[in-house]
GROMACS .gro file of C-alpha atoms in nm:
model
   82
    1GLY     CA    1  -0.003   0.001  -0.001
    2LYS     CA    2   0.089   0.376   0.011
    3ALA     CA    3   0.304   0.514   0.261
    4SER     CA    4   0.112   0.690   0.545
    5TYR     CA    5   0.204   0.994   0.740
    6VAL     CA    6   0.109   1.073   1.106
    7VAL     CA    7  -0.001   1.440   1.116
    8GLU     CA    8  -0.095   1.654   1.419
    9ILE     CA    9  -0.348   1.930   1.380
   10ALA     CA   10  -0.387   2.200   1.636
   11ILE     CA   11  -0.715   2.392   1.644
   12LYS     CA   12  -0.778   2.719   1.850
   13ALA     CA   13  -1.124   2.814   1.892
   14VAL     CA   14  -1.338   3.063   2.102
   15ASP     CA   15  -1.481   2.853   2.373
   16SER     CA   16  -1.736   2.635   2.211
   17SER     CA   17  -1.903   2.347   2.392
   18ASP     CA   18  -1.953   2.123   2.087
   19LEU     CA   19  -1.615   2.192   1.923
   20PHE     CA   20  -1.476   1.842   2.036
   21LEU     CA   21  -1.775   1.668   1.882
   22ARG     CA   22  -1.784   1.861   1.562
   23VAL     CA   23  -1.425   1.793   1.500
   24ALA     CA   24  -1.459   1.431   1.574
   25ASN     CA   25  -1.742   1.394   1.350
   26LEU     CA   26  -1.564   1.569   1.062
   27VAL     CA   27  -1.276   1.313   1.110
   28ALA     CA   28  -1.516   1.031   1.118
   29GLU     CA   29  -1.684   1.141   0.795
   30SER     CA   30  -1.341   1.177   0.641
   31LYS     CA   31  -1.274   0.807   0.712
   32LEU     CA   32  -0.911   0.896   0.825
   33PRO     CA   33  -0.782   0.700   1.114
   34MET     CA   34  -0.777   0.915   1.419
   35LEU     CA   35  -0.490   0.819   1.654
   36ALA     CA   36  -0.552   1.086   1.929
   37ILE     CA   37  -0.761   1.362   2.023
   38ASN     CA   38  -0.742   1.606   2.326
   39ALA     CA   39  -0.887   1.930   2.420
   40ARG     CA   40  -0.798   2.178   2.685
   41LYS     CA   41  -0.925   2.511   2.780
   42THR     CA   42  -0.676   2.807   2.821
   43ARG     CA   43  -0.690   3.062   3.105
   44ASP     CA   44  -0.829   3.327   2.865
   45HIS     CA   45  -1.108   3.100   2.761
   46TYR     CA   46  -0.993   2.967   2.435
   47GLU     CA   47  -1.028   2.597   2.342
   48LEU     CA   48  -0.730   2.420   2.219
   49LEU     CA   49  -0.791   2.083   2.044
   50ASN     CA   50  -0.512   1.867   1.929
   51LEU     CA   51  -0.582   1.592   1.681
   52THR     CA   52  -0.358   1.320   1.544
   53ILE     CA   53  -0.457   1.146   1.239
   54GLU     CA   54  -0.295   0.924   0.968
   55ILE     CA   55  -0.313   1.024   0.603
   56THR     CA   56  -0.184   0.878   0.281
   57GLU     CA   57  -0.257   1.183   0.058
   58ARG     CA   58  -0.175   1.533   0.144
   59GLU     CA   59  -0.523   1.628  -0.034
   60GLU     CA   60  -0.690   1.436   0.238
   61LEU     CA   61  -0.545   1.657   0.506
   62GLU     CA   62  -0.612   1.987   0.310
   63HIS     CA   63  -0.962   1.892   0.270
   64LEU     CA   64  -1.017   1.801   0.641
   65ILE     CA   65  -0.840   2.134   0.738
   66ARG     CA   66  -1.060   2.334   0.501
   67LYS     CA   67  -1.378   2.173   0.666
   68ILE     CA   68  -1.242   2.240   1.024
   69ARG     CA   69  -1.186   2.600   0.937
   70LYS     CA   70  -1.547   2.638   0.838
   71ILE     CA   71  -1.669   2.548   1.184
   72GLU     CA   72  -1.814   2.835   1.383
   73ASN     CA   73  -1.575   2.977   1.638
   74VAL     CA   74  -1.266   2.822   1.507
   75MET     CA   75  -0.994   3.085   1.487
   76ASP     CA   76  -0.683   2.901   1.384
   77VAL     CA   77  -0.592   2.565   1.234
   78THR     CA   78  -0.223   2.466   1.208
   79ARG     CA   79  -0.057   2.139   1.127
   80THR     CA   80   0.281   1.974   1.225
   81VAL     CA   81   0.393   1.673   1.063
   82LYS     CA   82   0.552   1.410   1.316
   0.00000   0.00000   0.00000
């Protein structure tokens, strides 16, 4: 098969109760394997979500990031390749 990459996506959002669920649902829809997800709130009331997924095509990642950016209250989405 194709080589796969493990990619971490960091999401910063204005405190939103359903962010975790919405991101998890997008990943599920994308059919990409999710290796880890964790959320924490910052002191200044932002929510930081870290998502680790496995991809084979860069396009899969771009597509997912575009969808995450459309979620209400999301301010920033960055990715780091492990």
